PDB file of C-alpha atoms in Angstrom:
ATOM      1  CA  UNK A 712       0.000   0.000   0.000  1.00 53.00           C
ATOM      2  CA  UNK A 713       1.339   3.626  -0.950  1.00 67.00           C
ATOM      3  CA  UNK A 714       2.025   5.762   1.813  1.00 73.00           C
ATOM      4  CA  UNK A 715       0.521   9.233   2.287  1.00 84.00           C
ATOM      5  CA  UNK A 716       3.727  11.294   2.108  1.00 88.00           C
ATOM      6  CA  UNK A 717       1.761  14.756   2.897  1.00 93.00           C
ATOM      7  CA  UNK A 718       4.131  16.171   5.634  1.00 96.00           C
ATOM      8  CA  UNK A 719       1.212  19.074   6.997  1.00 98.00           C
ATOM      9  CA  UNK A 720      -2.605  18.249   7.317  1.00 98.00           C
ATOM     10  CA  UNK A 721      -5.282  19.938   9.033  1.00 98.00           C
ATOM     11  CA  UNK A 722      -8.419  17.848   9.830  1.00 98.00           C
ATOM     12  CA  UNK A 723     -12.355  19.018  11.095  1.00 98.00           C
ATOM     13  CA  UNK A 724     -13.913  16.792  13.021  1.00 97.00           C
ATOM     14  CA  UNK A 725     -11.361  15.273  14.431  1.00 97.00           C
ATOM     15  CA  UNK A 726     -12.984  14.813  18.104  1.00 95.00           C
ATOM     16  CA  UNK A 727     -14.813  11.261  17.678  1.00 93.00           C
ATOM     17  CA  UNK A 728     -15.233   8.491  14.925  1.00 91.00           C
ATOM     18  CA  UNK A 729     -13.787   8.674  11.286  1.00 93.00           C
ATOM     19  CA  UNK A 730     -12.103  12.485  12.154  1.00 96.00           C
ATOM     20  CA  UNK A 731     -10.391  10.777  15.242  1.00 97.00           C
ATOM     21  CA  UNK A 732      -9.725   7.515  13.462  1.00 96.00           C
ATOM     22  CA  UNK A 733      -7.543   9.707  10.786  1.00 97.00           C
ATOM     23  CA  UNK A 734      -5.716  11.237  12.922  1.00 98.00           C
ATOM     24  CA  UNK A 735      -4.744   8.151  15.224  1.00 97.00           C
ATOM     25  CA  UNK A 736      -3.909   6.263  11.781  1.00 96.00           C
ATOM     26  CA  UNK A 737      -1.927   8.946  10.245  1.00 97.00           C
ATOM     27  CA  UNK A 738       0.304   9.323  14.008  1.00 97.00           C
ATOM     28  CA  UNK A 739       0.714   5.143  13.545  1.00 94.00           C
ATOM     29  CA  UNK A 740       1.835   5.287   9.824  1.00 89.00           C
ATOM     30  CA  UNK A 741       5.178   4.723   8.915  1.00 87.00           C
ATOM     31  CA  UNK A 742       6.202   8.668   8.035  1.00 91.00           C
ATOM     32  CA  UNK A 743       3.669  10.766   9.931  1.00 96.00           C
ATOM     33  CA  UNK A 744       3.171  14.247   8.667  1.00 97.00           C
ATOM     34  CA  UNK A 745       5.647  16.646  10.528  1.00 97.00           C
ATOM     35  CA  UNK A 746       2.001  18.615  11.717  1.00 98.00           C
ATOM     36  CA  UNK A 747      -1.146  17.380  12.090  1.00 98.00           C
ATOM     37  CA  UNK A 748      -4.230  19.793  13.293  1.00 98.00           C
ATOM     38  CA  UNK A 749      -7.033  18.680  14.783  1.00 98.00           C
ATOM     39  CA  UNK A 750      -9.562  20.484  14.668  1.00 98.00           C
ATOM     40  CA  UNK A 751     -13.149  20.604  17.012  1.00 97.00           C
ATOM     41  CA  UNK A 752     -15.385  22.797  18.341  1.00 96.00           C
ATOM     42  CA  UNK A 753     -14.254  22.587  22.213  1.00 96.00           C
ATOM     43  CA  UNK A 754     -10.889  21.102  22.104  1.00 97.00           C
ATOM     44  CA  UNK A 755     -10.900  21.202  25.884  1.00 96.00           C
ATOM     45  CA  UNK A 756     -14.360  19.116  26.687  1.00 96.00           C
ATOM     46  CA  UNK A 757     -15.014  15.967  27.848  1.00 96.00           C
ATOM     47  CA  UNK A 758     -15.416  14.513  24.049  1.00 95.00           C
ATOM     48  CA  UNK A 759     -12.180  15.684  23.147  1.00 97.00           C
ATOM     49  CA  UNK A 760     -10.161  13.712  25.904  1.00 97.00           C
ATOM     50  CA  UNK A 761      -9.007  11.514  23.439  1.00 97.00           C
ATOM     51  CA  UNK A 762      -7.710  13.382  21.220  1.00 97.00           C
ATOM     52  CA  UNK A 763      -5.860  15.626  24.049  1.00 98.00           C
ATOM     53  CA  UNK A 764      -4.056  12.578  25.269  1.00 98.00           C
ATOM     54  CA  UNK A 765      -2.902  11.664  21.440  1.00 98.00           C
ATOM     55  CA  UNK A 766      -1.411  15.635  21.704  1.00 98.00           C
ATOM     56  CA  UNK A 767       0.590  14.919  24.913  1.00 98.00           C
ATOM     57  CA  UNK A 768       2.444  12.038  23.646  1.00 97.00           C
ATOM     58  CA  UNK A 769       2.927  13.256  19.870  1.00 98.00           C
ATOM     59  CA  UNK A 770       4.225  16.967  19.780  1.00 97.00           C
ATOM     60  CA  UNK A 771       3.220  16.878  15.998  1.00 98.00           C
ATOM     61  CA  UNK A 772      -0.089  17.111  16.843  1.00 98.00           C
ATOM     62  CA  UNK A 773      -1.811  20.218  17.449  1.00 98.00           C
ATOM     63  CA  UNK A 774      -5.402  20.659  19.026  1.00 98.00           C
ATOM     64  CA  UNK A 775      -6.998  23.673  17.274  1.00 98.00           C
ATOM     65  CA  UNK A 776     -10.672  25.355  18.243  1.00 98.00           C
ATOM     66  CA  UNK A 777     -12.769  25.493  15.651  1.00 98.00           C
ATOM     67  CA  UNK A 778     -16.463  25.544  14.804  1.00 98.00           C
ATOM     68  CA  UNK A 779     -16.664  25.673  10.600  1.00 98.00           C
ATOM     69  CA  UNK A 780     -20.359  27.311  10.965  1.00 97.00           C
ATOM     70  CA  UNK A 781     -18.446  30.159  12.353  1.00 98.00           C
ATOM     71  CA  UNK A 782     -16.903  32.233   9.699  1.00 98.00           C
ATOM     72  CA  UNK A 783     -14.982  34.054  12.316  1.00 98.00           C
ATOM     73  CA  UNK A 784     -13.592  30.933  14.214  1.00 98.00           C
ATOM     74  CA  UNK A 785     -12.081  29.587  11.104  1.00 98.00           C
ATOM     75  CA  UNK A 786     -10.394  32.862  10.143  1.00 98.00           C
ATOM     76  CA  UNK A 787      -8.820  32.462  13.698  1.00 98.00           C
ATOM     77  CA  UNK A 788      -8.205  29.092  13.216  1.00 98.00           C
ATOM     78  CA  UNK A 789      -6.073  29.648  10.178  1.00 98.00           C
ATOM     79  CA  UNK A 790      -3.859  32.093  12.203  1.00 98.00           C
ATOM     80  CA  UNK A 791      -2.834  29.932  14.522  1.00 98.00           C
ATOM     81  CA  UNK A 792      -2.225  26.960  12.073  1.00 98.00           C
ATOM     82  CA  UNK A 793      -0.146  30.077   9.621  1.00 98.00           C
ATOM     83  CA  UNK A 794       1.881  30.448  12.643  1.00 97.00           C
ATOM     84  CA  UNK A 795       2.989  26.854  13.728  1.00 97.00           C
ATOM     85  CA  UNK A 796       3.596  26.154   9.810  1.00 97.00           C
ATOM     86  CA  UNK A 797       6.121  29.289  10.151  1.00 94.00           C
ATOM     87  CA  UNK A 798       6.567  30.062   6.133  1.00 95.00           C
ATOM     88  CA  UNK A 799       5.669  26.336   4.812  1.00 96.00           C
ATOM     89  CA  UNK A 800       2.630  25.626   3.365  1.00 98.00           C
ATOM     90  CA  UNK A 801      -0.350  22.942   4.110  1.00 98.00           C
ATOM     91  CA  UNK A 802      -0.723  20.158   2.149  1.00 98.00           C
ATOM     92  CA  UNK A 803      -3.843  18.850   2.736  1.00 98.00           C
ATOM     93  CA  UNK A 804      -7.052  20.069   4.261  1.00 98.00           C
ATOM     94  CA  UNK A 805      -9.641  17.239   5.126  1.00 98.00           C
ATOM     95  CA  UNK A 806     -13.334  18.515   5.341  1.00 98.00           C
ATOM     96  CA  UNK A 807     -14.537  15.548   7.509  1.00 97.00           C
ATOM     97  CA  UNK A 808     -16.992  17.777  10.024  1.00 97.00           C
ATOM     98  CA  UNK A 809     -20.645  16.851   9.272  1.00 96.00           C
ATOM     99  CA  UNK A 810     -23.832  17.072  11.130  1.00 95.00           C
ATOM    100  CA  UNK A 811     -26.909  14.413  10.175  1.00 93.00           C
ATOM    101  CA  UNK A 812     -30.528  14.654  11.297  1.00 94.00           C
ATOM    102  CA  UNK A 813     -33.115  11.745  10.767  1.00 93.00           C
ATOM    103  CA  UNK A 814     -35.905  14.129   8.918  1.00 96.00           C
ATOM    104  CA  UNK A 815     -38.218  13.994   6.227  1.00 96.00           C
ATOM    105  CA  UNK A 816     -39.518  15.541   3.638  1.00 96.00           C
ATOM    106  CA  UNK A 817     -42.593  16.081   5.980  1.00 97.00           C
ATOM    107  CA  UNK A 818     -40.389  17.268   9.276  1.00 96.00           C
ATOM    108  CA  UNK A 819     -37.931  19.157   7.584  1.00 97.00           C
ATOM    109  CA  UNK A 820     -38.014  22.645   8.434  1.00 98.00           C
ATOM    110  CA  UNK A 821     -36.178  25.749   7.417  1.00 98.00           C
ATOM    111  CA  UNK A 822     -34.110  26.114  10.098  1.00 98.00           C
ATOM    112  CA  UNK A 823     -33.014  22.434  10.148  1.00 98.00           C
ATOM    113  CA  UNK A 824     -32.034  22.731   6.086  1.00 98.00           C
ATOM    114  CA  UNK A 825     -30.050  25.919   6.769  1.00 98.00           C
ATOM    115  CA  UNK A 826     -28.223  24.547   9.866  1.00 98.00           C
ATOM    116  CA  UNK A 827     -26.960  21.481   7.847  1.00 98.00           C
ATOM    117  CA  UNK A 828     -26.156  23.231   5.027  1.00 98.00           C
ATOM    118  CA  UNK A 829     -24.050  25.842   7.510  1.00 98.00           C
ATOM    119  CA  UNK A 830     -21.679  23.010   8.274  1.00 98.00           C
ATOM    120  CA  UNK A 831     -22.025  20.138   5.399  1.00 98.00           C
ATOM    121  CA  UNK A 832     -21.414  22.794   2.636  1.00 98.00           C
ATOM    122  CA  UNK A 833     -20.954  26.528   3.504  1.00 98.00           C
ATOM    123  CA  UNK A 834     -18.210  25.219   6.169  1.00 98.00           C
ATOM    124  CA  UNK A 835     -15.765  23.279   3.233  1.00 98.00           C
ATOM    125  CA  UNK A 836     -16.172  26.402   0.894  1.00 98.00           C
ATOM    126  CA  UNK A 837     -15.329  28.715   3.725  1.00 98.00           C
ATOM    127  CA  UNK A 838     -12.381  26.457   4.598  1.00 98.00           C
ATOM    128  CA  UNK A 839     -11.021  25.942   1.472  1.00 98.00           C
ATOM    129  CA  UNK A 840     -11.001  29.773   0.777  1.00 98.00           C
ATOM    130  CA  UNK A 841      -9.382  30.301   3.619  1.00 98.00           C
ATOM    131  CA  UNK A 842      -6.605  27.765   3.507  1.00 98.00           C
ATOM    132  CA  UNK A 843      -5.956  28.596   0.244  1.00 98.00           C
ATOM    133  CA  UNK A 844      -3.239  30.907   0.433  1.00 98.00           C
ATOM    134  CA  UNK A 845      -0.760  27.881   2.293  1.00 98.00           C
ATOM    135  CA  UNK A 846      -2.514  25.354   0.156  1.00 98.00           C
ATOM    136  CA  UNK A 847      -1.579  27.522  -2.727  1.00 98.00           C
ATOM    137  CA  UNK A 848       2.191  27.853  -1.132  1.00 98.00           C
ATOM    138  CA  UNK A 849       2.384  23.824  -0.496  1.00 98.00           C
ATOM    139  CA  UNK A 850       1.535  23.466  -4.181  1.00 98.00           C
ATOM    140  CA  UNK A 851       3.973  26.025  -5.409  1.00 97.00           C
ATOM    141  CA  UNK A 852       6.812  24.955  -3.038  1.00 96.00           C
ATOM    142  CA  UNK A 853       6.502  21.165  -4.382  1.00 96.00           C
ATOM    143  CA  UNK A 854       8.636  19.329  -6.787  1.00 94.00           C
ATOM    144  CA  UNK A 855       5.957  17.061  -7.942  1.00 92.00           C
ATOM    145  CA  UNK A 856       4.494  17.204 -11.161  1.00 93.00           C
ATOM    146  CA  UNK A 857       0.537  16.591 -11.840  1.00 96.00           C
ATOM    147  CA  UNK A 858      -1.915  16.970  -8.718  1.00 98.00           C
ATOM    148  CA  UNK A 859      -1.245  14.720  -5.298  1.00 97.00           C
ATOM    149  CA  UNK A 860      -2.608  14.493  -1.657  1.00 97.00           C
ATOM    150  CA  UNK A 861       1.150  14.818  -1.078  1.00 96.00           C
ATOM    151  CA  UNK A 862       1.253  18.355  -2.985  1.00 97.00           C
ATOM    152  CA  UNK A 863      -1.890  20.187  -2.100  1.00 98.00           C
ATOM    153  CA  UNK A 864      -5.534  18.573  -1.971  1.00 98.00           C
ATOM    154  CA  UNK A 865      -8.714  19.547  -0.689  1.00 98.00           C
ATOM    155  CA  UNK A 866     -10.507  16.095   0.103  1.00 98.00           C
ATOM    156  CA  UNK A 867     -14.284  16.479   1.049  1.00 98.00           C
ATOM    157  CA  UNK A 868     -15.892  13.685   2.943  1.00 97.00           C
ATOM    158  CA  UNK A 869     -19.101  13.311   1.599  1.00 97.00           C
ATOM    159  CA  UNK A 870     -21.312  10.013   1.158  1.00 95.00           C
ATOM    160  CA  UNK A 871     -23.414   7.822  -1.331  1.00 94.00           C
ATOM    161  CA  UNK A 872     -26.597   9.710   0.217  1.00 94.00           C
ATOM    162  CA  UNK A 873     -24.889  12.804  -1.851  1.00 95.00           C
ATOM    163  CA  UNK A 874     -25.501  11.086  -5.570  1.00 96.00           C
ATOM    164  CA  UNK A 875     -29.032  11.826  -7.103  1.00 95.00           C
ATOM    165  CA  UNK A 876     -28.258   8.332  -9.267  1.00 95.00           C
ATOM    166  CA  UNK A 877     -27.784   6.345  -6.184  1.00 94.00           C
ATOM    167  CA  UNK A 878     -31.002   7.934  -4.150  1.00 93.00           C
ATOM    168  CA  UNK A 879     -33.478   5.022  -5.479  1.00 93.00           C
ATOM    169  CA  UNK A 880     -31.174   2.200  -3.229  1.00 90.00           C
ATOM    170  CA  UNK A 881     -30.867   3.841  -0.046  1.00 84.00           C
ATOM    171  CA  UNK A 882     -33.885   6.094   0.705  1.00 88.00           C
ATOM    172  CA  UNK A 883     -35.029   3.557   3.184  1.00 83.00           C
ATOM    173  CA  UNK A 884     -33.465   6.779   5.332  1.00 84.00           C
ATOM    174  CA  UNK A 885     -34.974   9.394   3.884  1.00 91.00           C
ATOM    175  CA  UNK A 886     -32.190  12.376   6.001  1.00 94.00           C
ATOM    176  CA  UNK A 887     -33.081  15.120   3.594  1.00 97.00           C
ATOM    177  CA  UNK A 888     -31.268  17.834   5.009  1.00 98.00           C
ATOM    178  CA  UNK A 889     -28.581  15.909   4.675  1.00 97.00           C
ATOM    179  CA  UNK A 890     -28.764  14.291   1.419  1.00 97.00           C
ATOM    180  CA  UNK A 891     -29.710  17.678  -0.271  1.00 98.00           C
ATOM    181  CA  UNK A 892     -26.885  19.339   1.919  1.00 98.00           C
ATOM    182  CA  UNK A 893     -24.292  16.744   0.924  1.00 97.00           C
ATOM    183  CA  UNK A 894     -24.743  16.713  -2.710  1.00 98.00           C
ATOM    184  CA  UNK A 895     -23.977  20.721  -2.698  1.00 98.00           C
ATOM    185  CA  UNK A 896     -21.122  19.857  -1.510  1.00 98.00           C
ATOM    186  CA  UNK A 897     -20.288  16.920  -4.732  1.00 98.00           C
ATOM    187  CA  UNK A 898     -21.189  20.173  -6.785  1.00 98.00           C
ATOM    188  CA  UNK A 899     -18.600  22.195  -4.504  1.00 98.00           C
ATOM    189  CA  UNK A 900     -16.030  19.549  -4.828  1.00 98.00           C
ATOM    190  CA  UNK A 901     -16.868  19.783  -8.760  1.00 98.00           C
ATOM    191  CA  UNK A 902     -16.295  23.914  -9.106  1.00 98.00           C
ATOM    192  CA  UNK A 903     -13.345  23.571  -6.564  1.00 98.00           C
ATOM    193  CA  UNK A 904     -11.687  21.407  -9.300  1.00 98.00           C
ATOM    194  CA  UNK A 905     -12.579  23.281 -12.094  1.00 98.00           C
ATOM    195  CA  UNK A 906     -11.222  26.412 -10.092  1.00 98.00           C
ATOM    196  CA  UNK A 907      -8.409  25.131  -7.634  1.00 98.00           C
ATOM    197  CA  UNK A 908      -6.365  22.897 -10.297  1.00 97.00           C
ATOM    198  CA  UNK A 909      -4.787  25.386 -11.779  1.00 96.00           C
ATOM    199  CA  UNK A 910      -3.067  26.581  -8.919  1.00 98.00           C
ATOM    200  CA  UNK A 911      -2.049  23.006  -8.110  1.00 98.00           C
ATOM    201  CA  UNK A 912      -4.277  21.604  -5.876  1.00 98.00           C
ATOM    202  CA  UNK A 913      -6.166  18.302  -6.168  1.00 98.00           C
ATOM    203  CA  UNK A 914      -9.709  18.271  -4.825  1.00 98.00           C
ATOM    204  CA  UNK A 915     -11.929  14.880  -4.645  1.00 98.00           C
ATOM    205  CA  UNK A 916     -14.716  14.036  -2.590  1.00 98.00           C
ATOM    206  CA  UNK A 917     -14.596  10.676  -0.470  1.00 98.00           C
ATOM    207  CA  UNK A 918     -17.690   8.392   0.542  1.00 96.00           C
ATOM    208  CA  UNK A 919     -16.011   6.904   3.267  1.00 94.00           C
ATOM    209  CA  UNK A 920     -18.770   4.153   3.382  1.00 89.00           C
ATOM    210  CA  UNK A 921     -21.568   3.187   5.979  1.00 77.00           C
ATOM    211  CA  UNK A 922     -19.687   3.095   9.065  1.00 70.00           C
ATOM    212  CA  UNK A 923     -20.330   2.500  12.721  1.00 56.00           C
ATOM    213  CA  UNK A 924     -20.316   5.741  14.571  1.00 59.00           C
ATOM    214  CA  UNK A 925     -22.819   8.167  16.282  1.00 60.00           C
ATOM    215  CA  UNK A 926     -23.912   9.280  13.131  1.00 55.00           C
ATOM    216  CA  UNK A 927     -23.519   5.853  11.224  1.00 51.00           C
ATOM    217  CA  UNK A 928     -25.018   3.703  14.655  1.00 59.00           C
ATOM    218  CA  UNK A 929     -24.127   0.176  15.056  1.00 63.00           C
ATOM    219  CA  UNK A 930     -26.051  -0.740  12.265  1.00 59.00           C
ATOM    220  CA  UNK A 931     -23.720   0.114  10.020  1.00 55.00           C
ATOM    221  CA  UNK A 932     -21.281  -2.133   7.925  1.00 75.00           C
ATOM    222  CA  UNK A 933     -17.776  -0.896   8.240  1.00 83.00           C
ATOM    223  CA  UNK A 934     -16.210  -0.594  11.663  1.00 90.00           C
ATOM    224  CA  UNK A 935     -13.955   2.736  11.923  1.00 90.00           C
ATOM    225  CA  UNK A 936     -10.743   0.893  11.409  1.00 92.00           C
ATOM    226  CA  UNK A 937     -11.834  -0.749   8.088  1.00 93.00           C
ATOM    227  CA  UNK A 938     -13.631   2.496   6.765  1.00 94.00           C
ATOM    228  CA  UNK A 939     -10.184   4.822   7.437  1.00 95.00           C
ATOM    229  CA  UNK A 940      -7.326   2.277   6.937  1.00 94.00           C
ATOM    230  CA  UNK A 941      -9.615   2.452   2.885  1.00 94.00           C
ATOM    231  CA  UNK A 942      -9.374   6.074   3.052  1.00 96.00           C
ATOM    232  CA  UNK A 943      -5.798   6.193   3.680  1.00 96.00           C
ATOM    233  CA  UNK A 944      -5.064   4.131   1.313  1.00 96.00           C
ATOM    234  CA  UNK A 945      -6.818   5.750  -1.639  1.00 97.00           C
ATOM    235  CA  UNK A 946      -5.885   9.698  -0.826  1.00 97.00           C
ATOM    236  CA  UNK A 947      -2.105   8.760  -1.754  1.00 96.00           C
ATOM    237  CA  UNK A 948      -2.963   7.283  -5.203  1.00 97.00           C
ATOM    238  CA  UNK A 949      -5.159  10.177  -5.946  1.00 98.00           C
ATOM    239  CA  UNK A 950      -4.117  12.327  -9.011  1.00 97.00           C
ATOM    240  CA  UNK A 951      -5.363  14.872 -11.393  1.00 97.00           C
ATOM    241  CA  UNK A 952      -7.556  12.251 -13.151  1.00 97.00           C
ATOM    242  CA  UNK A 953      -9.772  11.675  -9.793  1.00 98.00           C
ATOM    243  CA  UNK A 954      -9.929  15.525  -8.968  1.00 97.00           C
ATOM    244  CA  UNK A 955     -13.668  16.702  -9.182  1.00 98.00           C
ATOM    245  CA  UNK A 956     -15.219  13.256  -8.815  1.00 98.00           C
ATOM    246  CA  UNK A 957     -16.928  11.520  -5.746  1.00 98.00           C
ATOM    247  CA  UNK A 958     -14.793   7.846  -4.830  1.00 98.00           C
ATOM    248  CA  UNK A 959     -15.875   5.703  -2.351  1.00 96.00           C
ATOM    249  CA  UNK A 960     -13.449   4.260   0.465  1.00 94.00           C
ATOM    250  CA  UNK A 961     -12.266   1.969  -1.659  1.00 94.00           C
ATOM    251  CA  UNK A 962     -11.529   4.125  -5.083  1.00 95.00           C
ATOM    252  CA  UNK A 963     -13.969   3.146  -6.696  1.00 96.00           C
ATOM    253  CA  UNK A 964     -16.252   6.256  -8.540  1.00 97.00           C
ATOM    254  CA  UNK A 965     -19.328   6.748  -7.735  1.00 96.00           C
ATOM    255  CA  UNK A 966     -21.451   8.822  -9.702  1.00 93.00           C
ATOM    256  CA  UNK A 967     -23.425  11.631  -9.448  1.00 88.00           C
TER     257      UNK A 967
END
């Protein structure tokens, strides 16, 4: 399996299942990135204990406050990341924070569509306009020809929920916010591609499958293990050919 040789990543979600399961994988792989930030809303609470005893045994790890609803809180959060990168640049952002609500088309409200949409789509577009002055800089200070997760890539975690094709087989759970939210953000991934490759950067939305975590539940199919160790072994054979296009956890494309 290839390794992910990106040497600076910044993660959302990175408090509790798939978010937490990247970041324990990528301290345990054979050439962890020189920086890591983690990223949650209240790095200090109870549901971050985890990941604040992963920081005090890896110094490469950094523990970073942020809400991506919050235009504000990002724009701080990319301060303090600027700072500890000290003139390099970030080579891959991971848009893994999410928020799922079991509605219908009957329950759905207003407010319930516009909160999801605040952190499932608004908050990647946000981040990736903000990061993209040291993505920009990780691109331009590679060596590496064509696009790369090692370079500079913008990887979106999205789902199968996201592709209108694929609604017919799974709207047994109907999670409209979420469905509706998600595929803005395949369209996102789409324009970021059209609009980020030329400076360099890869960007590729990943369905990291139906997995067993709070949002997932135990009914799921994929324990958190399985679902990342696929991940991690897809982002590093990711190139300019993928960018734009929604893979599943094992490569494979799924369409829109």
């Amino acid at each position: 399996m290839a390794a992910l040789r990106a040497r600076t990543v910044l993660l959302t979600g990175s408090n509790r299942g798939i978010g937490l399961e990247l970041v324990k994988q990528l301290l345990g792989g054979p050439r962890p990135p020189a920086w890591i930030f983690a990223t949650c809303r209240d790095p200090e609470g109870p549901r971050a204990q985890e990941l604040r005893d992963l920081a005090s045994r890896h110094p490469n790890l950094v523990l970073v406050k942020l809400d991506v609803a919050n235009p504000s809180a990002i724009a701080d959060a990319a301060k303090i990341v600027e700072g500890k990168l000290n003139g390099a640049g970030l080579n891959l952002l991971i848009n893994n924070a999410g928020i799922y609500a079991q509605v219908s088309l009957e329950t759905v409200d207003s407010d319930e569509m516009i909160r999801t949409y605040k952190t499932n789509a608004v908050g990647p577009l946000l981040m990736a306009q903000t990061f993209l002055p040291l993505l920009k800089k990780a691109a331009q200070n590679s060596t590496e020809k064509g696009l790369s997760c090692s370079k500079a890539a913008i990887i979106n975690i999205s789902t199968v929920m996201g592709s209108i094709e694929k609604t017919p087989e799974s709207f047994c759970k109907p999670v409209i916010s979420y469905r509706c939210s998600k595929a803005a953000l395949n369209m996102l991934t789409k324009c970021q591609a059209l609009t980020y490759g030329e400076a360099g950067i890869l960007c590729v939305a990943l369905h990291p499958g139906w997995v067993k975590t709070d949002m997932g539940t135990q009914e799921a199919d994929l324990t958190v293990d399985t679902s990342v160790r696929g991940l991690l072994s897809v982002l590093p054979v990711l190139s300019e050919k993928h960018s734009g296009n929604l893979l599943n956890w094992e490569g494979k494309v799924i369409p829109w």
